[in-house]
Coordinates of C-alpha atoms (C1' of nucleotides) in Angstrom, one line a residue:
Chain K
X1383 CA 32.4 10.7 5.0
X1384 CA 30.4 12.9 7.3
X1385 CA 32.5 13.6 10.6
X1386 CA 31.2 12.6 14.2
X1387 CA 30.7 9.1 13.7
X1388 CA 33.0 6.1 12.9
X1389 CA 33.1 4.8 9.6
X1390 CA 33.5 0.6 9.6
X1391 CA 34.5 -1.6 6.8
X1392 CA 32.8 -4.9 5.6
X1393 CA 34.3 -7.0 3.3
X1394 CA 32.6 -7.4 0.1
X1395 CA 33.8 -7.6 -3.3
X1396 CA 32.2 -4.9 -5.7
X1397 CA 31.2 -8.3 -8.1
X1398 CA 29.1 -9.1 -5.0
X1399 CA 27.3 -5.8 -4.7
X1400 CA 27.2 -2.9 -6.5
X1401 CA 25.6 -0.1 -4.7
X1402 CA 24.7 2.3 -7.4
X1403 CA 22.6 0.1 -9.3
X1404 CA 21.1 -1.9 -6.6
X1405 CA 19.8 1.5 -4.4
X1406 CA 18.6 3.4 -7.3
X1407 CA 16.8 0.8 -9.5
X1408 CA 13.3 1.4 -7.9
X1409 CA 13.3 -1.3 -5.4
X1410 CA 13.7 1.2 -2.5
X1411 CA 12.8 4.8 -3.0
X1412 CA 14.7 6.4 -0.3
X1413 CA 18.3 6.1 -0.7
X1414 CA 20.1 9.2 -2.3
X1415 CA 23.7 9.9 -3.7
X1416 CA 24.7 12.7 -1.5
X1417 CA 27.9 12.9 -3.3
X1418 CA 29.5 10.9 -5.9
X1419 CA 29.9 7.1 -5.0
X1420 CA 28.4 7.9 -1.4
X1421 CA 24.7 6.8 -0.7
X1422 CA 22.5 7.7 2.2
X1423 CA 19.4 6.0 3.3
X1424 CA 17.6 4.2 6.2
X1425 CA 18.0 0.7 7.1
X1426 CA 15.8 -0.7 10.1
X1427 CA 15.0 2.9 11.3
X1428 CA 18.8 3.9 11.4
X1429 CA 20.1 6.4 8.8
X1430 CA 23.3 4.8 7.3
X1431 CA 26.1 6.4 4.6
X1432 CA 27.3 4.0 2.3
X1433 CA 30.1 3.7 -0.2
X1434 CA 32.3 1.3 -1.6
X1435 CA 35.6 0.2 -3.0
X1436 CA 36.2 -3.0 -5.0
X1437 CA 37.0 -5.0 -2.0
X1438 CA 34.9 -3.5 1.1
X1439 CA 31.6 -1.7 1.8
X1440 CA 32.2 1.9 4.0
X1441 CA 29.6 2.3 6.2
X1442 CA 28.5 4.7 8.9
X1443 CA 25.3 5.2 10.6
X1444 CA 23.7 8.5 12.0
X1445 CA 21.9 9.0 15.2
X1446 CA 20.1 12.4 16.7
X1447 CA 23.5 13.1 18.5
X1448 CA 23.9 15.0 15.3
X1449 CA 20.8 17.0 15.3
X1450 CA 21.3 20.5 15.5
X1451 CA 20.4 21.6 19.0
X1452 CA 18.2 24.6 17.7
X1453 CA 14.6 24.0 19.3
X1454 CA 12.3 26.5 20.4
X1455 CA 9.7 26.2 23.1
X1456 CA 6.9 26.7 20.4
X1457 CA 8.4 23.7 18.2
X1458 CA 8.4 21.5 21.3
X1459 CA 4.9 22.5 22.2
X1460 CA 4.1 21.7 18.4
X1461 CA 6.0 18.4 18.5
X1462 CA 4.3 17.2 21.8
X1463 CA 0.8 18.1 20.5
X1464 CA 1.5 15.9 17.4
X1465 CA 2.9 13.4 19.3
X1466 CA -0.4 13.0 21.6
X1467 CA -1.9 13.1 18.4
X1468 CA -0.3 10.2 16.9
X1469 CA 0.2 8.2 20.1
X1470 CA -3.8 8.4 20.5
X1471 CA -5.0 7.3 17.1
X1472 CA -7.8 5.5 18.2
X1473 CA -9.6 8.5 19.9
X1474 CA -8.2 11.0 17.7
X1475 CA -10.9 12.7 15.8
X1476 CA -11.1 13.8 12.3
X1477 CA -11.2 17.4 13.3
X1478 CA -7.7 17.2 14.8
X1479 CA -6.3 15.7 11.7
X1480 CA -8.0 18.9 9.4
X1481 CA -6.4 21.1 11.8
X1482 CA -3.2 19.3 11.2
X1483 CA -3.5 19.6 7.6
X1484 CA -3.9 23.3 7.7
X1485 CA -1.1 24.0 9.6
X1486 CA 1.0 27.0 8.0
X1487 CA 3.9 25.9 5.8
X1488 CA 6.0 27.4 8.6
X1489 CA 4.5 25.5 11.4
X1490 CA 4.9 22.4 9.2
X1491 CA 8.5 23.0 8.8
X1492 CA 8.8 23.2 12.4
X1493 CA 7.0 20.4 12.9
X1494 CA 8.7 18.5 10.6
X1495 CA 12.3 19.3 12.3
X1496 CA 11.1 18.9 15.6
X1497 CA 10.3 15.5 17.1
X1498 CA 13.9 15.2 17.5
X1499 CA 14.3 15.9 21.2
X1500 CA 11.3 13.7 22.3
X1501 CA 13.3 10.8 20.5
X1502 CA 16.6 11.6 21.8
X1503 CA 16.6 9.4 24.9
X1504 CA 15.5 6.3 22.5
X1505 CA 18.1 6.9 19.9
X1506 CA 20.7 6.9 22.2
X1507 CA 19.9 3.9 23.7
X1508 CA 20.3 2.5 19.9
X1509 CA 23.9 4.2 20.0
X1510 CA 25.1 1.3 21.8
X1511 CA 25.0 -0.9 19.0
X1512 CA 28.2 -3.2 18.2
X1513 CA 30.1 -3.1 14.8
X1514 CA 29.1 -6.7 14.4
X1515 CA 25.4 -6.1 14.9
X1516 CA 25.7 -3.2 12.1
X1517 CA 27.3 -5.7 9.7
X1518 CA 24.9 -8.2 10.5
X1519 CA 22.0 -5.8 9.4
X1520 CA 23.9 -4.9 6.3
X1521 CA 24.3 -8.5 5.3
X1522 CA 20.7 -9.2 6.2
X1523 CA 19.7 -6.0 4.0
X1524 CA 21.6 -6.9 0.9
X1525 CA 21.3 -10.7 1.5
X1526 CA 25.1 -11.2 1.2
X1527 CA 24.8 -14.8 2.7
X1528 CA 24.0 -15.3 -1.2
X1529 CA 26.8 -15.4 -3.4
X1530 CA 25.9 -13.6 -6.7
X1531 CA 28.7 -14.7 -8.7
X1532 CA 27.5 -18.3 -8.8
X1533 CA 23.9 -17.2 -9.4
X1534 CA 25.1 -15.2 -12.4
X1535 CA 26.7 -18.0 -14.1
X1536 CA 23.8 -20.2 -13.5
X1537 CA 21.4 -17.7 -14.9
X1538 CA 23.7 -16.9 -18.0
X1539 CA 23.6 -20.7 -18.6
X1540 CA 19.6 -20.0 -18.2
X1541 CA 19.1 -17.7 -20.6
X1542 CA 20.9 -16.0 -23.2
X1543 CA 19.8 -12.4 -22.9
X1544 CA 20.9 -12.4 -19.2
X1545 CA 24.2 -13.9 -20.7
X1546 CA 24.5 -11.1 -23.1
X1547 CA 23.7 -8.0 -20.8
X1548 CA 25.1 -9.1 -17.4
X1549 CA 29.0 -9.1 -17.7
X1550 CA 29.2 -5.4 -17.5
X1551 CA 26.8 -5.2 -14.5
X1552 CA 27.8 -7.9 -11.4
X1553 CA 26.9 -7.3 -8.0
X1554 CA 23.2 -5.9 -8.8
X1555 CA 21.0 -7.5 -5.8
X1556 CA 17.5 -7.7 -4.5
X1557 CA 17.3 -6.3 -0.9
X1558 CA 15.5 -7.7 1.9
X1559 CA 13.3 -4.7 2.7
X1560 CA 11.1 -3.8 5.7
X1561 CA 7.6 -5.2 4.9
X1562 CA 5.5 -2.1 5.9
X1563 CA 7.8 0.3 4.0
X1564 CA 7.5 -2.1 1.0
X1565 CA 3.9 -2.5 0.9
X1566 CA 3.1 1.5 1.2
X1567 CA 5.8 2.4 -1.1
X1568 CA 4.5 0.2 -4.0
X1569 CA 1.0 1.2 -3.5
X1570 CA 2.3 4.5 -4.4
X1571 CA 4.3 3.2 -7.5
X1572 CA 1.0 2.4 -9.5
X1573 CA 0.9 4.4 -12.6
X1574 CA 3.6 6.4 -11.6
X1575 CA 7.2 7.3 -12.4
X1576 CA 10.2 6.7 -10.2
X1577 CA 10.9 10.3 -9.6
X1578 CA 7.0 11.1 -7.9
X1579 CA 7.0 7.7 -6.1
X1580 CA 10.1 8.9 -4.4
X1581 CA 8.7 12.2 -3.5
X1582 CA 5.6 10.7 -2.3
X1583 CA 7.4 8.2 0.0
X1584 CA 9.3 10.8 1.2
X1585 CA 6.2 13.0 1.9
X1586 CA 5.0 9.8 3.6
X1587 CA 7.7 9.6 6.0
X1588 CA 7.7 13.6 6.6
X1589 CA 4.0 13.6 7.8
X1590 CA 3.8 10.3 9.5
X1591 CA 7.0 9.1 10.3
X1592 CA 9.2 10.2 13.3
X1593 CA 12.7 11.8 12.8
X1594 CA 15.6 9.5 13.2
X1595 CA 18.6 11.8 12.7
X1596 CA 19.5 14.9 11.1
X1597 CA 22.5 14.5 8.9
X1598 CA 24.1 17.7 7.2
X1599 CA 21.3 19.6 8.4
X1600 CA 18.7 17.2 6.6
X1601 CA 16.3 15.5 9.1
X1602 CA 15.6 11.6 8.2
X1603 CA 12.2 10.0 9.2
X1604 CA 11.1 6.6 9.8
X1605 CA 8.8 5.1 7.7
X1606 CA 5.4 5.4 9.5
X1607 CA 3.9 2.7 11.2
X1608 CA 0.7 1.0 10.2
X1609 CA -1.5 2.2 12.7
X1610 CA -0.6 6.0 12.0
X1611 CA -1.4 5.4 8.5
X1612 CA -4.8 3.5 9.9
X1613 CA -5.6 6.6 11.7
X1614 CA -9.1 8.8 10.7
X1615 CA -8.3 11.6 8.2
X1616 CA -5.2 9.8 6.7
X1617 CA -6.8 9.7 3.2
X1618 CA -7.8 13.5 3.4
X1619 CA -4.4 14.7 4.2
X1620 CA -2.6 12.7 1.9
X1621 CA -5.0 13.9 -0.9
X1622 CA -3.7 17.3 0.0
X1623 CA -0.2 16.1 -0.1
X1624 CA -0.8 14.9 -3.8
X1625 CA -1.4 11.3 -3.5
X1626 CA -3.9 11.1 -5.6
X1627 CA -6.3 8.2 -5.8
X1628 CA -3.3 6.4 -3.9
X1629 CA -4.6 8.3 -0.6
X1630 CA -7.3 6.1 -0.1
X1631 CA -5.4 2.7 -1.1
X1632 CA -2.9 3.6 1.4
X1633 CA -5.6 4.5 4.2
X1634 CA -7.8 1.4 3.4
X1635 CA -4.6 -1.1 3.5
X1636 CA -3.4 0.3 6.7
X1637 CA -6.8 -0.4 8.1
X1638 CA -7.1 -3.9 6.9
X1639 CA -3.7 -4.8 7.9
X1640 CA -4.7 -3.6 11.9
X1641 CA -7.7 -5.7 11.4
X1642 CA -5.9 -8.4 10.5
X1643 CA -3.2 -8.1 13.1
X1644 CA -1.1 -5.3 12.1
X1645 CA 2.8 -6.0 11.7
X1646 CA 2.9 -9.2 13.0
X1647 CA 0.1 -10.5 10.4
X1648 CA 2.1 -8.8 7.8
X1649 CA 5.2 -10.7 8.9
X1650 CA 3.2 -14.0 9.3
X1651 CA 2.8 -14.1 5.6
X1652 CA 6.7 -14.5 5.1
X1653 CA 6.4 -18.0 6.1
X1654 CA 3.5 -19.0 4.0
X1655 CA 4.2 -20.4 0.6
X1656 CA 4.9 -17.9 -2.3
X1657 CA 1.1 -18.5 -3.9
X1658 CA -0.7 -17.8 -0.9
X1659 CA 1.4 -14.9 0.2
X1660 CA 0.8 -13.6 -2.9
X1661 CA -3.1 -13.8 -2.8
X1662 CA -3.4 -12.7 0.7
X1663 CA -1.2 -9.5 0.0
X1664 CA -3.6 -8.8 -3.3
X1665 CA -6.6 -8.5 -0.5
X1666 CA -5.3 -5.0 0.0
X1667 CA -7.0 -2.0 -1.7
X1668 CA -4.3 -0.7 -4.5
X1669 CA -2.2 -4.3 -4.4
X1670 CA -2.8 -5.9 -7.8
X1671 CA -0.7 -8.9 -9.0
X1672 CA 2.2 -6.8 -9.9
X1673 CA 2.6 -4.8 -6.8
X1674 CA 1.7 -7.9 -4.7
X1675 CA 4.7 -9.6 -6.4
X1676 CA 7.3 -6.9 -5.8
X1677 CA 6.4 -7.3 -2.0
X1678 CA 6.8 -10.8 -2.2
X1679 CA 10.2 -10.5 -3.9
X1680 CA 11.4 -7.8 -2.0
X1681 CA 10.0 -8.0 1.4
X1682 CA 8.7 -11.6 1.7
X1683 CA 11.6 -13.6 1.0
X1684 CA 10.2 -14.9 -1.8
X1685 CA 12.5 -14.8 -4.5
X1686 CA 10.6 -16.5 -7.1
X1687 CA 8.0 -13.7 -7.4
X1688 CA 8.0 -12.3 -10.7
X1689 CA 6.4 -8.7 -10.8
X1690 CA 5.2 -8.2 -14.4
X1691 CA 4.7 -4.9 -15.7
X1692 CA 3.9 -3.3 -18.9
X1693 CA 7.6 -3.2 -19.7
X1694 CA 7.9 -6.9 -18.9
X1695 CA 4.8 -7.8 -20.6
X1696 CA 6.1 -6.3 -23.7
X1697 CA 9.7 -7.8 -23.5
X1698 CA 8.2 -11.2 -22.8
X1699 CA 5.8 -10.8 -25.9
X1700 CA 8.7 -9.6 -28.0
X1701 CA 11.7 -11.9 -27.4
X1702 CA 10.0 -15.1 -25.5
X1703 CA 6.3 -15.7 -25.9
X1704 CA 5.6 -14.4 -29.3
X1705 CA 1.9 -15.7 -29.3
X1706 CA 1.1 -12.9 -26.4
X1707 CA 1.9 -10.0 -29.1
X1708 CA -1.9 -10.0 -29.8
X1709 CA -2.9 -9.5 -26.2
X1710 CA -4.7 -6.2 -25.7
X1711 CA -4.3 -6.0 -21.8
X1712 CA -2.3 -8.3 -19.5
X1713 CA -5.0 -10.1 -17.9
X1714 CA -4.5 -12.7 -15.0
X1715 CA -3.9 -15.3 -17.2
X1716 CA -1.4 -13.7 -19.4
X1717 CA 0.2 -12.2 -16.0
X1718 CA 0.6 -16.0 -14.9
X1719 CA 2.1 -17.3 -17.9
X1720 CA 4.8 -14.7 -18.0
X1721 CA 5.6 -15.1 -14.6
X1722 CA 5.5 -18.9 -15.0
X1723 CA 7.8 -18.8 -18.1
X1724 CA 10.4 -17.0 -16.4
X1725 CA 10.2 -19.2 -13.3
X1726 CA 10.9 -21.9 -15.7
X1727 CA 13.7 -20.4 -17.2
X1728 CA 15.4 -19.2 -13.8
X1729 CA 14.5 -21.5 -11.5
X1730 CA 14.7 -21.0 -7.8
X1731 CA 15.7 -17.4 -7.5
X1732 CA 13.4 -16.5 -11.0
X1733 CA 12.7 -13.1 -9.4
X1734 CA 15.8 -12.1 -8.8
X1735 CA 17.5 -13.2 -11.7
X1736 CA 14.6 -11.7 -13.7
X1737 CA 14.6 -8.3 -12.0
X1738 CA 18.7 -7.9 -12.5
X1739 CA 17.8 -8.4 -16.3
X1740 CA 15.2 -6.1 -16.5
X1741 CA 16.9 -3.5 -14.2
X1742 CA 20.3 -3.9 -16.5
X1743 CA 18.1 -3.0 -19.4
X1744 CA 16.5 -0.4 -18.1
X1745 CA 19.8 1.2 -16.8
X1746 CA 21.6 0.9 -20.2
X1747 CA 18.8 2.4 -22.1
X1748 CA 18.5 5.5 -19.4
X1749 CA 22.2 5.8 -19.5
X1750 CA 22.1 5.7 -23.3
X1751 CA 19.4 8.6 -23.4
X1752 CA 21.7 10.6 -21.1
X1753 CA 24.7 9.9 -22.8
X1754 CA 24.7 8.4 -26.2
X1755 CA 28.5 7.4 -26.1
X1756 CA 28.9 5.9 -22.6
X1757 CA 27.1 4.4 -20.0
X1758 CA 27.3 6.8 -17.0
X1759 CA 24.8 7.4 -14.3
X1760 CA 21.5 6.7 -13.1
X1761 CA 19.2 9.8 -13.2
X1762 CA 19.4 11.6 -9.7
X1763 CA 16.0 12.0 -8.0
X1764 CA 15.1 15.3 -6.3
Chain X
dA184 C1' -13.1 -14.5 -18.7
dC185 C1' -11.8 -10.5 -20.9
dC186 C1' -11.8 -5.6 -22.2
dC187 C1' -12.1 -0.8 -21.3
dG188 C1' -12.2 3.5 -19.0
dA189 C1' -11.6 5.8 -15.0
dC190 C1' -8.2 7.4 -11.8
dC191 C1' -4.6 12.1 -9.3
dT192 C1' -0.3 14.4 -10.5
dG193 C1' 3.3 16.4 -12.5
dC194 C1' 6.7 15.9 -16.4
dT195 C1' 7.6 16.1 -21.5
dA196 C1' 6.9 16.5 -26.0
dT197 C1' 4.5 19.1 -29.3
Chain T
dA544 C1' 1.9 29.6 -23.5
dA545 C1' -1.7 25.8 -23.4
dT546 C1' -2.4 20.5 -23.8
dA547 C1' -2.5 15.9 -25.0
dG548 C1' 0.1 12.0 -23.6
dC549 C1' 2.3 9.0 -20.4
dA550 C1' 4.3 6.9 -16.2
dG551 C1' 7.1 -0.1 -13.5
dG552 C1' -1.4 -0.1 -11.7
dT553 C1' -5.9 -1.4 -9.9
dC554 C1' -10.7 -1.4 -9.7
dG555 C1' -15.2 -1.9 -11.4
dG556 C1' -18.6 -2.0 -14.8

DNA sequence: ACCCGACCTGCTAT
DNA sequence: AATAGCAGGTCGG
């Protein structure tokens, strides 16, 4: 572990949580394996490092105390200007943002590293967080209040395929993610691969997020607020940064969320019944049925939501619903038929069960491609 | 109601 | 060395 901040232990059997698959299976796109068995990422605007043994999760959090002190006056100026721009999104002109885009790579590098000083005071206030509160955040993020062992045995009874693949892969969890991060990450996911999704999400944070802490020389940024993604010029900027057609979706969705009432509107969807939540999210540009279900499942607390992607469609047609083999495309009707089928099979936590099965299958396949003898590792990103 | 092509980008496999 | 093919989709005709 990185020296400087204290390492805590949270009692948690490995059969209840397996970090490697859970963190790298395409739920969240911001976790990195910084050394074997050691993961670093962000929960609730704090940088965490996690590892585990058979009985405990070891964790530590990182604050900007660790940010190296090198900072020039120039970069301070740059960052102050940037902050002002961010703060006054309402009055920000398109031209200001265009200037932003055209910054030289050097200036960009300076800028990206250097909001830090400004945030020091805020972060230091956060330092006073007790061990118990951190543990609570961890429990909440991984939904540790739900016992997985009993769920696995339930799901194994419900589905022979689950029973077949699950024994070697206990502890795969659906995380309870931040809704804003979830929405925009999965807008990035359309017609895309995990490697590039991770890259885009990281880029989004670097451009529009704020620095949280520098750890081992790497500055970690918060996920951008909705208002900064709704600001003028965002689409153009994101296009220049390789987001392709998703740039428009991100910008328009951010604007729509702001019109509806911002974060509080998004969070209020949690309390709607699943189907209503699902259709409300689908109003956002770039959010179709599949992405909406990802969000329902991973950040809205609707654990019966089943994201049906092309892969799920193929498996469903092959192994469960043969009459769908002739379908050319996944229409809304077919989509719901597949989702409803798995909800009937698995019951209340169908989305979790189904995702675990998919992840395991995917994990196994990918590993087998990488090493034809043993199941070793998930591919590393970046 | 269903089907189809277009859409950005970057990595693979010919 | 160039180029089709494709990746956990979405949208509009």
